[in-house]
Structure formats: C-alpha cells, structure tokens
Amino acid sequence: MSDAPTSLEDAPLRHGYTARALARLANYAATQYRYPTPLPWEERRDAAWSAIAEHLYTATEPPAYWDLIRAGWNAIAVHTRKHRSTHGQTQHGSAPQFHRYWMLAAAPAGSPEERVVERLALDQIWAALSPRNQDLIRALYDHGDYAAAAESLGLPVSSFYSLISRARRAFTALWLEGETPTRAWGNDVRTGRDRPKYVTTTARQRTRKRTHRTQGSGSGTPGTPSPGRAPRNRRDIGTTDTELVARYDSGESYREIAATLPIGATAVRTRILNART
C-alpha cells in the first residue's frame, strides 16, 4: 500500500513541514498578532506566510513551531511600520505634518487658505492668552534675546526662562486645541550668529551618553559616574567587617551583633554579605 500524500498540501516541503502546516502557522500568526495594526487580516497572513516559508528554507536544522510563528509576527511588524510610514500614520494616530506636506505638494496651484487660517488662529489665540504671557512672548520677539527680554520686564533671566516656558505651553495648548500636544524637541538657542539645530543628531548624542553611563556590568567598559555625586563615606562603627564575619560565624545573630554597635541589624547583614563576596 502506498504512503503517498493524499494532496499536494500534505507533501513534505522541508524539515518535515508541509504546505498545509505553513498555511496553519501563517493563519495563527495573523490572528494572534497582539499589537495594533492597520493591516487587514489577509495582508497579515500573506506577510507571515512569506516570512515563515523563507525562515523554513534558510534554516539548517528543523525549526520549532514558535520560531516560525515569531518570524511571521516580525514580518507583520515590519509591514505595519512601512504601511504607517507610507500613509502618514504613527502608533498614536495620524501625523499632521505628513498630511500638511502632501496637501501642499499635491495641490495644482498655491492657495492662500492655510496662511489665512493660521493668521486668524494666531489672532484668536493671542486674545485668549493672559496679559502676562502676552508680555513675555512680545518681549522675546522684540529683543530676540532672553537676557535683554528679561531686563526689559525687570525679571531675572532664570525667572524669565521659567515664565516663557509656561507661556509657550499655554500657546501650544490653544494652537493644538482638541489634540494632545507633543513635547518640545531641541532647544531655543539664540546667539549672535545663526546656529542650526539638528534634532536627530541631538537625540542620538543623548542616547549614546545614556548607553555609556549604563555600560560596565557586562561589557567590561566602566560606566561614567553621575556628575555632582561624591562617593559616600562608610560610617566608622569601631570594628572591621572581618570581625563582624567572625562573630556571625561563631553563632551570633545579626540582631545580637547590632545591639553592641551604632548600626542596625540590616546594616550588619549588608556589611557581612559584602565582606564575603
């Protein structure tokens, strides 16, 4: 009696998997994808199937079911990011600047509509600001320098920084009424010469600094100590850690040892454990 498969879907492809098994894994990956995605189920399934088949045929040893499913999930995630990038979307909704750019770029001719709307909105927002915020913004606009603007209002520069920041947040909240304002990127640097700010470069520099500070435990590179923090001096308790270990090994408890010292039982335990390592 022949053991030939009843259909092509049951024929072995590679590492014992069949076309029917790949289809089931792709369906599972598309259905159980846990993250929000604008992709319809059919597109998720097709993306997962392609990635699963590629992973199966490039594997030198038989892959586990979950390895193939994870390959499908990763492919769905990549397609989701590409879809959002193409359609001007983010994880939290639409990207207004994307639509604004393409609305202007795709227009057959320039239109004064946006400039008129922004001008009217500016007048309305300015009227809604408090007189104090108006004075702060006007002073910075007139002088173009924080120190000069603060002096014109009779304020210390440090106070002007704080107040102008609040005025900007109030302006932004009114400008984006009905939306969630994003945090500010970069800094407002005002000097005697033009100084471009590259937000992406600044973000990368900050990421590298944070990474360098946190390295050291597994990479062999010592981490950078936090600036402004002096090393903490240990308290002199009149005895050494070696003597504490000897007393503990002789049968005394942490509480009994602490009763004869100016520290608590927890501190005694910490010193003994540190002395053993």
PDB file of C-alpha atoms in Angstrom:
ATOM      1  CA  MET A   1       0.000   0.000   0.000  1.00  0.00           C
ATOM      2  CA  SER A   2       1.493   3.356  -0.955  1.00  0.00           C
ATOM      3  CA  ASP A   3       2.078   6.034   1.730  1.00  0.00           C
ATOM      4  CA  ALA A   4       1.948   8.870  -0.809  1.00  0.00           C
ATOM      5  CA  PRO A   5       0.192  12.071   0.420  1.00  0.00           C
ATOM      6  CA  THR A   6      -3.449  12.458  -0.499  1.00  0.00           C
ATOM      7  CA  SER A   7      -2.883  16.012  -1.830  1.00  0.00           C
ATOM      8  CA  LEU A   8      -0.110  18.403  -2.681  1.00  0.00           C
ATOM      9  CA  GLU A   9      -0.761  20.323   0.535  1.00  0.00           C
ATOM     10  CA  ASP A  10       0.310  17.284   2.535  1.00  0.00           C
ATOM     11  CA  ALA A  11       3.527  16.730   0.592  1.00  0.00           C
ATOM     12  CA  PRO A  12       6.646  17.411   2.696  1.00  0.00           C
ATOM     13  CA  LEU A  13       8.458  20.628   1.769  1.00  0.00           C
ATOM     14  CA  ARG A  14      11.476  20.923   4.073  1.00  0.00           C
ATOM     15  CA  HIS A  15      12.371  19.651   7.527  1.00  0.00           C
ATOM     16  CA  GLY A  16       9.141  17.644   7.588  1.00  0.00           C
ATOM     17  CA  TYR A  17       6.791  20.636   7.264  1.00  0.00           C
ATOM     18  CA  THR A  18       4.015  20.602   4.681  1.00  0.00           C
ATOM     19  CA  ALA A  19       2.241  23.365   2.801  1.00  0.00           C
ATOM     20  CA  ARG A  20      -0.826  22.779   4.967  1.00  0.00           C
ATOM     21  CA  ALA A  21       1.272  23.254   8.121  1.00  0.00           C
ATOM     22  CA  LEU A  22       2.742  26.505   6.793  1.00  0.00           C
ATOM     23  CA  ALA A  23      -0.731  27.809   5.991  1.00  0.00           C
ATOM     24  CA  ARG A  24      -1.935  26.998   9.512  1.00  0.00           C
ATOM     25  CA  LEU A  25       1.070  28.727  11.074  1.00  0.00           C
ATOM     26  CA  ALA A  26       0.534  31.819   8.903  1.00  0.00           C
ATOM     27  CA  ASN A  27      -3.168  31.913   9.862  1.00  0.00           C
ATOM     28  CA  TYR A  28      -2.235  31.624  13.536  1.00  0.00           C
ATOM     29  CA  ALA A  29       0.364  34.406  13.280  1.00  0.00           C
ATOM     30  CA  ALA A  30      -2.096  36.728  11.533  1.00  0.00           C
ATOM     31  CA  THR A  31      -4.884  36.026  14.029  1.00  0.00           C
ATOM     32  CA  GLN A  32      -2.830  36.154  17.231  1.00  0.00           C
ATOM     33  CA  TYR A  33      -0.764  39.248  16.389  1.00  0.00           C
ATOM     34  CA  ARG A  34      -1.046  41.239  19.605  1.00  0.00           C
ATOM     35  CA  TYR A  35      -0.228  44.795  18.572  1.00  0.00           C
ATOM     36  CA  PRO A  36      -2.447  47.390  16.865  1.00  0.00           C
ATOM     37  CA  THR A  37      -2.045  47.345  13.110  1.00  0.00           C
ATOM     38  CA  PRO A  38      -3.964  48.890  10.185  1.00  0.00           C
ATOM     39  CA  LEU A  39      -3.244  45.853   8.016  1.00  0.00           C
ATOM     40  CA  PRO A  40      -6.259  43.666   7.176  1.00  0.00           C
ATOM     41  CA  TRP A  41      -6.127  40.002   8.126  1.00  0.00           C
ATOM     42  CA  GLU A  42      -5.373  38.826   4.580  1.00  0.00           C
ATOM     43  CA  GLU A  43      -2.306  41.061   4.312  1.00  0.00           C
ATOM     44  CA  ARG A  44      -1.070  39.938   7.715  1.00  0.00           C
ATOM     45  CA  ARG A  45      -1.477  36.304   6.679  1.00  0.00           C
ATOM     46  CA  ASP A  46       0.368  36.788   3.379  1.00  0.00           C
ATOM     47  CA  ALA A  47       3.240  38.631   5.058  1.00  0.00           C
ATOM     48  CA  ALA A  48       3.507  35.937   7.742  1.00  0.00           C
ATOM     49  CA  TRP A  49       3.382  33.099   5.182  1.00  0.00           C
ATOM     50  CA  SER A  50       6.246  34.565   3.142  1.00  0.00           C
ATOM     51  CA  ALA A  51       8.408  35.078   6.223  1.00  0.00           C
ATOM     52  CA  ILE A  52       7.637  31.598   7.579  1.00  0.00           C
ATOM     53  CA  ALA A  53       8.500  29.944   4.262  1.00  0.00           C
ATOM     54  CA  GLU A  54      11.739  31.915   3.984  1.00  0.00           C
ATOM     55  CA  HIS A  55      12.732  31.044   7.550  1.00  0.00           C
ATOM     56  CA  LEU A  56      11.961  27.378   6.954  1.00  0.00           C
ATOM     57  CA  TYR A  57      14.040  27.099   3.791  1.00  0.00           C
ATOM     58  CA  THR A  58      17.018  29.045   5.183  1.00  0.00           C
ATOM     59  CA  ALA A  59      17.173  27.063   8.435  1.00  0.00           C
ATOM     60  CA  THR A  60      19.941  24.460   8.549  1.00  0.00           C
ATOM     61  CA  GLU A  61      18.098  22.456  11.218  1.00  0.00           C
ATOM     62  CA  PRO A  62      14.361  21.829  11.702  1.00  0.00           C
ATOM     63  CA  PRO A  63      12.932  24.999  13.316  1.00  0.00           C
ATOM     64  CA  ALA A  64      10.388  24.856  16.120  1.00  0.00           C
ATOM     65  CA  TYR A  65       6.799  25.910  15.569  1.00  0.00           C
ATOM     66  CA  TRP A  66       7.244  29.046  17.691  1.00  0.00           C
ATOM     67  CA  ASP A  67      10.335  30.083  15.745  1.00  0.00           C
ATOM     68  CA  LEU A  68       8.271  30.102  12.560  1.00  0.00           C
ATOM     69  CA  ILE A  69       5.393  31.954  14.224  1.00  0.00           C
ATOM     70  CA  ARG A  70       7.765  34.599  15.570  1.00  0.00           C
ATOM     71  CA  ALA A  71       9.197  35.037  12.073  1.00  0.00           C
ATOM     72  CA  GLY A  72       5.641  35.674  10.872  1.00  0.00           C
ATOM     73  CA  TRP A  73       4.995  38.199  13.662  1.00  0.00           C
ATOM     74  CA  ASN A  74       8.221  40.050  12.867  1.00  0.00           C
ATOM     75  CA  ALA A  75       7.206  40.288   9.223  1.00  0.00           C
ATOM     76  CA  ILE A  76       3.790  41.683  10.198  1.00  0.00           C
ATOM     77  CA  ALA A  77       5.510  44.295  12.387  1.00  0.00           C
ATOM     78  CA  VAL A  78       7.773  45.369   9.507  1.00  0.00           C
ATOM     79  CA  HIS A  79       4.835  45.648   7.094  1.00  0.00           C
ATOM     80  CA  THR A  80       2.881  47.628   9.694  1.00  0.00           C
ATOM     81  CA  ARG A  81       5.698  50.173  10.046  1.00  0.00           C
ATOM     82  CA  LYS A  82       6.018  50.520   6.279  1.00  0.00           C
ATOM     83  CA  HIS A  83       2.252  50.947   5.891  1.00  0.00           C
ATOM     84  CA  ARG A  84       2.153  53.685   8.536  1.00  0.00           C
ATOM     85  CA  SER A  85       5.158  55.440   7.034  1.00  0.00           C
ATOM     86  CA  THR A  86       3.567  55.420   3.587  1.00  0.00           C
ATOM     87  CA  HIS A  87       0.189  56.666   4.818  1.00  0.00           C
ATOM     88  CA  GLY A  88       1.465  59.235   7.316  1.00  0.00           C
ATOM     89  CA  GLN A  89       0.438  57.392  10.448  1.00  0.00           C
ATOM     90  CA  THR A  90       2.006  56.766  13.831  1.00  0.00           C
ATOM     91  CA  GLN A  91       1.213  54.379  16.666  1.00  0.00           C
ATOM     92  CA  HIS A  92      -0.949  57.095  18.216  1.00  0.00           C
ATOM     93  CA  GLY A  93      -2.823  58.232  15.113  1.00  0.00           C
ATOM     94  CA  SER A  94      -2.256  60.378  12.067  1.00  0.00           C
ATOM     95  CA  ALA A  95       0.810  62.565  11.520  1.00  0.00           C
ATOM     96  CA  PRO A  96      -0.451  66.114  10.819  1.00  0.00           C
ATOM     97  CA  GLN A  97       2.798  67.299   9.194  1.00  0.00           C
ATOM     98  CA  PHE A  98       2.669  64.406   6.710  1.00  0.00           C
ATOM     99  CA  HIS A  99      -0.801  65.383   5.514  1.00  0.00           C
ATOM    100  CA  ARG A 100       0.145  69.048   5.545  1.00  0.00           C
ATOM    101  CA  TYR A 101       3.177  68.436   3.324  1.00  0.00           C
ATOM    102  CA  TRP A 102       1.404  66.281   0.788  1.00  0.00           C
ATOM    103  CA  MET A 103      -1.641  68.536   0.697  1.00  0.00           C
ATOM    104  CA  LEU A 104       0.607  71.404  -0.380  1.00  0.00           C
ATOM    105  CA  ALA A 105       2.861  69.328  -2.653  1.00  0.00           C
ATOM    106  CA  ALA A 106      -0.057  67.716  -4.481  1.00  0.00           C
ATOM    107  CA  ALA A 107      -2.020  70.937  -4.945  1.00  0.00           C
ATOM    108  CA  PRO A 108      -2.128  72.098  -8.588  1.00  0.00           C
ATOM    109  CA  ALA A 109      -1.552  75.703  -7.511  1.00  0.00           C
ATOM    110  CA  GLY A 110      -0.689  77.585  -4.361  1.00  0.00           C
ATOM    111  CA  SER A 111      -3.547  78.624  -2.139  1.00  0.00           C
ATOM    112  CA  PRO A 112      -3.694  81.391   0.492  1.00  0.00           C
ATOM    113  CA  GLU A 113      -6.147  79.336   2.530  1.00  0.00           C
ATOM    114  CA  GLU A 114      -3.646  77.924   5.022  1.00  0.00           C
ATOM    115  CA  ARG A 115      -1.929  81.272   5.619  1.00  0.00           C
ATOM    116  CA  VAL A 116      -5.284  82.959   6.189  1.00  0.00           C
ATOM    117  CA  VAL A 117      -6.401  80.245   8.601  1.00  0.00           C
ATOM    118  CA  GLU A 118      -3.142  80.429  10.549  1.00  0.00           C
ATOM    119  CA  ARG A 119      -3.335  84.222  10.744  1.00  0.00           C
ATOM    120  CA  LEU A 120      -6.888  84.106  12.058  1.00  0.00           C
ATOM    121  CA  ALA A 121      -5.944  81.382  14.532  1.00  0.00           C
ATOM    122  CA  LEU A 122      -2.979  83.429  15.756  1.00  0.00           C
ATOM    123  CA  ASP A 123      -5.205  86.444  16.416  1.00  0.00           C
ATOM    124  CA  GLN A 124      -7.693  84.291  18.317  1.00  0.00           C
ATOM    125  CA  ILE A 125      -5.007  82.591  20.408  1.00  0.00           C
ATOM    126  CA  TRP A 126      -3.292  85.876  21.198  1.00  0.00           C
ATOM    127  CA  ALA A 127      -6.545  87.306  22.519  1.00  0.00           C
ATOM    128  CA  ALA A 128      -7.051  84.210  24.690  1.00  0.00           C
ATOM    129  CA  LEU A 129      -3.599  84.443  26.309  1.00  0.00           C
ATOM    130  CA  SER A 130      -3.218  86.155  29.636  1.00  0.00           C
ATOM    131  CA  PRO A 131      -1.678  89.660  29.612  1.00  0.00           C
ATOM    132  CA  ARG A 132       1.355  88.287  31.428  1.00  0.00           C
ATOM    133  CA  ASN A 133       2.005  85.654  28.759  1.00  0.00           C
ATOM    134  CA  GLN A 134       1.500  88.251  26.033  1.00  0.00           C
ATOM    135  CA  ASP A 135       4.143  90.496  27.612  1.00  0.00           C
ATOM    136  CA  LEU A 136       6.613  87.608  27.875  1.00  0.00           C
ATOM    137  CA  ILE A 137       6.203  86.485  24.256  1.00  0.00           C
ATOM    138  CA  ARG A 138       6.236  90.056  22.925  1.00  0.00           C
ATOM    139  CA  ALA A 139       9.422  90.895  24.863  1.00  0.00           C
ATOM    140  CA  LEU A 140      11.239  87.863  23.466  1.00  0.00           C
ATOM    141  CA  TYR A 141      10.016  88.667  19.944  1.00  0.00           C
ATOM    142  CA  ASP A 142      11.071  92.324  20.174  1.00  0.00           C
ATOM    143  CA  HIS A 143      14.538  91.721  21.643  1.00  0.00           C
ATOM    144  CA  GLY A 144      15.383  88.302  20.232  1.00  0.00           C
ATOM    145  CA  ASP A 145      17.468  87.546  23.319  1.00  0.00           C
ATOM    146  CA  TYR A 146      16.494  86.072  26.671  1.00  0.00           C
ATOM    147  CA  ALA A 147      18.688  88.344  28.757  1.00  0.00           C
ATOM    148  CA  ALA A 148      17.515  91.519  27.012  1.00  0.00           C
ATOM    149  CA  ALA A 149      13.864  90.416  27.188  1.00  0.00           C
ATOM    150  CA  ALA A 150      14.179  89.646  30.909  1.00  0.00           C
ATOM    151  CA  GLU A 151      15.827  93.022  31.544  1.00  0.00           C
ATOM    152  CA  SER A 152      13.063  94.856  29.700  1.00  0.00           C
ATOM    153  CA  LEU A 153      10.493  93.267  32.040  1.00  0.00           C
ATOM    154  CA  GLY A 154      12.618  93.729  35.155  1.00  0.00           C
ATOM    155  CA  LEU A 155      12.977  89.984  35.709  1.00  0.00           C
ATOM    156  CA  PRO A 156      15.956  87.757  36.477  1.00  0.00           C
ATOM    157  CA  VAL A 157      16.963  85.645  33.497  1.00  0.00           C
ATOM    158  CA  SER A 158      16.273  82.427  35.417  1.00  0.00           C
ATOM    159  CA  SER A 159      12.727  83.552  36.177  1.00  0.00           C
ATOM    160  CA  PHE A 160      12.198  84.601  32.558  1.00  0.00           C
ATOM    161  CA  TYR A 161      13.220  81.128  31.344  1.00  0.00           C
ATOM    162  CA  SER A 162      10.593  79.523  33.562  1.00  0.00           C
ATOM    163  CA  LEU A 163       7.846  82.015  32.710  1.00  0.00           C
ATOM    164  CA  ILE A 164       8.420  81.943  28.941  1.00  0.00           C
ATOM    165  CA  SER A 165       8.310  78.144  29.040  1.00  0.00           C
ATOM    166  CA  ARG A 166       4.872  78.291  30.666  1.00  0.00           C
ATOM    167  CA  ALA A 167       3.721  80.889  28.133  1.00  0.00           C
ATOM    168  CA  ARG A 168       4.816  78.640  25.278  1.00  0.00           C
ATOM    169  CA  ARG A 169       2.943  75.687  26.732  1.00  0.00           C
ATOM    170  CA  ALA A 170      -0.189  77.814  27.074  1.00  0.00           C
ATOM    171  CA  PHE A 171       0.153  78.969  23.457  1.00  0.00           C
ATOM    172  CA  THR A 172       0.726  75.423  22.199  1.00  0.00           C
ATOM    173  CA  ALA A 173      -2.283  74.091  24.114  1.00  0.00           C
ATOM    174  CA  LEU A 174      -4.513  76.677  22.428  1.00  0.00           C
ATOM    175  CA  TRP A 175      -2.950  76.138  18.999  1.00  0.00           C
ATOM    176  CA  LEU A 176      -3.490  72.371  19.241  1.00  0.00           C
ATOM    177  CA  GLU A 177      -6.871  72.600  20.927  1.00  0.00           C
ATOM    178  CA  GLY A 178      -8.528  69.190  20.820  1.00  0.00           C
ATOM    179  CA  GLU A 179      -5.214  67.387  20.282  1.00  0.00           C
ATOM    180  CA  THR A 180      -2.518  66.139  22.624  1.00  0.00           C
ATOM    181  CA  PRO A 181       0.496  68.483  22.401  1.00  0.00           C
ATOM    182  CA  THR A 182       3.827  66.722  21.852  1.00  0.00           C
ATOM    183  CA  ARG A 183       6.879  67.592  23.908  1.00  0.00           C
ATOM    184  CA  ALA A 184       9.303  70.154  22.528  1.00  0.00           C
ATOM    185  CA  TRP A 185      12.328  68.865  20.599  1.00  0.00           C
ATOM    186  CA  GLY A 186      15.693  70.580  20.862  1.00  0.00           C
ATOM    187  CA  ASN A 187      16.421  73.929  22.494  1.00  0.00           C
ATOM    188  CA  ASP A 188      15.854  77.537  21.528  1.00  0.00           C
ATOM    189  CA  VAL A 189      19.452  78.745  21.128  1.00  0.00           C
ATOM    190  CA  ARG A 190      19.710  82.478  20.499  1.00  0.00           C
ATOM    191  CA  THR A 191      23.218  83.800  19.793  1.00  0.00           C
ATOM    192  CA  GLY A 192      24.770  86.442  17.626  1.00  0.00           C
ATOM    193  CA  ARG A 193      25.001  84.046  14.695  1.00  0.00           C
ATOM    194  CA  ASP A 194      22.726  81.520  13.084  1.00  0.00           C
ATOM    195  CA  ARG A 195      23.113  78.129  14.723  1.00  0.00           C
ATOM    196  CA  PRO A 196      21.124  75.294  13.141  1.00  0.00           C
ATOM    197  CA  LYS A 197      19.753  72.640  15.463  1.00  0.00           C
ATOM    198  CA  TYR A 198      19.769  69.079  14.252  1.00  0.00           C
ATOM    199  CA  VAL A 199      17.200  67.307  16.391  1.00  0.00           C
ATOM    200  CA  THR A 200      18.106  63.807  15.201  1.00  0.00           C
ATOM    201  CA  THR A 201      21.798  64.346  15.958  1.00  0.00           C
ATOM    202  CA  THR A 202      20.990  65.690  19.411  1.00  0.00           C
ATOM    203  CA  ALA A 203      18.775  62.691  20.178  1.00  0.00           C
ATOM    204  CA  ARG A 204      21.491  60.275  19.073  1.00  0.00           C
ATOM    205  CA  GLN A 205      24.096  62.022  21.215  1.00  0.00           C
ATOM    206  CA  ARG A 206      21.853  61.781  24.272  1.00  0.00           C
ATOM    207  CA  THR A 207      21.196  58.098  23.587  1.00  0.00           C
ATOM    208  CA  ARG A 208      24.924  57.381  23.327  1.00  0.00           C
ATOM    209  CA  LYS A 209      25.590  59.206  26.604  1.00  0.00           C
ATOM    210  CA  ARG A 210      22.869  57.263  28.408  1.00  0.00           C
ATOM    211  CA  THR A 211      24.194  53.996  26.991  1.00  0.00           C
ATOM    212  CA  HIS A 212      27.745  54.826  28.049  1.00  0.00           C
ATOM    213  CA  ARG A 213      26.613  55.675  31.574  1.00  0.00           C
ATOM    214  CA  THR A 214      24.750  52.393  31.953  1.00  0.00           C
ATOM    215  CA  GLN A 215      27.503  50.205  30.475  1.00  0.00           C
ATOM    216  CA  GLY A 216      30.124  48.497  32.528  1.00  0.00           C
ATOM    217  CA  SER A 217      28.449  45.478  34.109  1.00  0.00           C
ATOM    218  CA  GLY A 218      28.624  43.155  31.110  1.00  0.00           C
ATOM    219  CA  SER A 219      30.696  44.940  28.506  1.00  0.00           C
ATOM    220  CA  GLY A 220      33.856  45.455  30.535  1.00  0.00           C
ATOM    221  CA  THR A 221      33.654  49.224  29.991  1.00  0.00           C
ATOM    222  CA  PRO A 222      33.360  51.197  33.219  1.00  0.00           C
ATOM    223  CA  GLY A 223      30.284  53.350  33.379  1.00  0.00           C
ATOM    224  CA  THR A 224      30.540  57.109  33.692  1.00  0.00           C
ATOM    225  CA  PRO A 225      29.717  58.215  37.258  1.00  0.00           C
ATOM    226  CA  SER A 226      26.794  60.539  37.663  1.00  0.00           C
ATOM    227  CA  PRO A 227      28.100  64.150  37.768  1.00  0.00           C
ATOM    228  CA  GLY A 228      27.843  66.046  41.009  1.00  0.00           C
ATOM    229  CA  ARG A 229      27.617  62.968  43.258  1.00  0.00           C
ATOM    230  CA  ALA A 230      30.500  62.450  45.614  1.00  0.00           C
ATOM    231  CA  PRO A 231      31.364  58.925  46.777  1.00  0.00           C
ATOM    232  CA  ARG A 232      29.617  58.000  50.023  1.00  0.00           C
ATOM    233  CA  ASN A 233      31.935  57.501  53.018  1.00  0.00           C
ATOM    234  CA  ARG A 234      31.291  54.428  55.143  1.00  0.00           C
ATOM    235  CA  ARG A 235      30.411  55.011  58.757  1.00  0.00           C
ATOM    236  CA  ASP A 236      33.064  54.125  61.322  1.00  0.00           C
ATOM    237  CA  ILE A 237      31.444  51.666  63.773  1.00  0.00           C
ATOM    238  CA  GLY A 238      34.564  50.835  65.771  1.00  0.00           C
ATOM    239  CA  THR A 239      35.132  47.396  64.267  1.00  0.00           C
ATOM    240  CA  THR A 240      36.051  45.826  60.958  1.00  0.00           C
ATOM    241  CA  ASP A 241      33.922  43.767  58.622  1.00  0.00           C
ATOM    242  CA  THR A 242      36.221  40.803  59.181  1.00  0.00           C
ATOM    243  CA  GLU A 243      35.434  40.880  62.898  1.00  0.00           C
ATOM    244  CA  LEU A 244      31.715  41.052  62.094  1.00  0.00           C
ATOM    245  CA  VAL A 245      32.023  37.941  59.923  1.00  0.00           C
ATOM    246  CA  ALA A 246      33.906  36.128  62.691  1.00  0.00           C
ATOM    247  CA  ARG A 247      31.243  36.974  65.268  1.00  0.00           C
ATOM    248  CA  TYR A 248      28.471  35.841  62.936  1.00  0.00           C
ATOM    249  CA  ASP A 249      30.277  32.577  62.173  1.00  0.00           C
ATOM    250  CA  SER A 250      30.700  31.961  65.881  1.00  0.00           C
ATOM    251  CA  GLY A 251      26.919  31.844  66.303  1.00  0.00           C
ATOM    252  CA  GLU A 252      25.785  35.428  66.999  1.00  0.00           C
ATOM    253  CA  SER A 253      22.768  36.679  65.067  1.00  0.00           C
ATOM    254  CA  TYR A 254      22.584  39.951  63.165  1.00  0.00           C
ATOM    255  CA  ARG A 255      20.390  41.433  65.892  1.00  0.00           C
ATOM    256  CA  GLU A 256      22.759  40.405  68.674  1.00  0.00           C
ATOM    257  CA  ILE A 257      25.733  41.909  66.856  1.00  0.00           C
ATOM    258  CA  ALA A 258      23.814  45.128  66.126  1.00  0.00           C
ATOM    259  CA  ALA A 259      22.919  45.502  69.802  1.00  0.00           C
ATOM    260  CA  THR A 260      26.598  46.233  70.539  1.00  0.00           C
ATOM    261  CA  LEU A 261      27.115  48.607  67.614  1.00  0.00           C
ATOM    262  CA  PRO A 262      25.736  52.006  66.494  1.00  0.00           C
ATOM    263  CA  ILE A 263      24.081  50.445  63.413  1.00  0.00           C
ATOM    264  CA  GLY A 264      21.037  48.307  62.820  1.00  0.00           C
ATOM    265  CA  ALA A 265      20.734  44.613  62.064  1.00  0.00           C
ATOM    266  CA  THR A 266      20.158  45.288  58.347  1.00  0.00           C
ATOM    267  CA  ALA A 267      23.396  47.288  58.091  1.00  0.00           C
ATOM    268  CA  VAL A 268      25.249  44.499  59.901  1.00  0.00           C
ATOM    269  CA  ARG A 269      23.896  41.934  57.453  1.00  0.00           C
ATOM    270  CA  THR A 270      24.901  44.111  54.452  1.00  0.00           C
ATOM    271  CA  ARG A 271      28.458  44.525  55.706  1.00  0.00           C
ATOM    272  CA  ILE A 272      28.845  40.805  56.372  1.00  0.00           C
ATOM    273  CA  LEU A 273      27.495  39.833  52.942  1.00  0.00           C
ATOM    274  CA  ASN A 274      29.733  42.374  51.215  1.00  0.00           C
ATOM    275  CA  ALA A 275      32.741  41.110  53.129  1.00  0.00           C
ATOM    276  CA  ARG A 276      32.100  37.540  51.954  1.00  0.00           C
ATOM    277  CA  THR A 277      31.961  38.500  48.234  1.00  0.00           C
TER     278      THR A 277
END
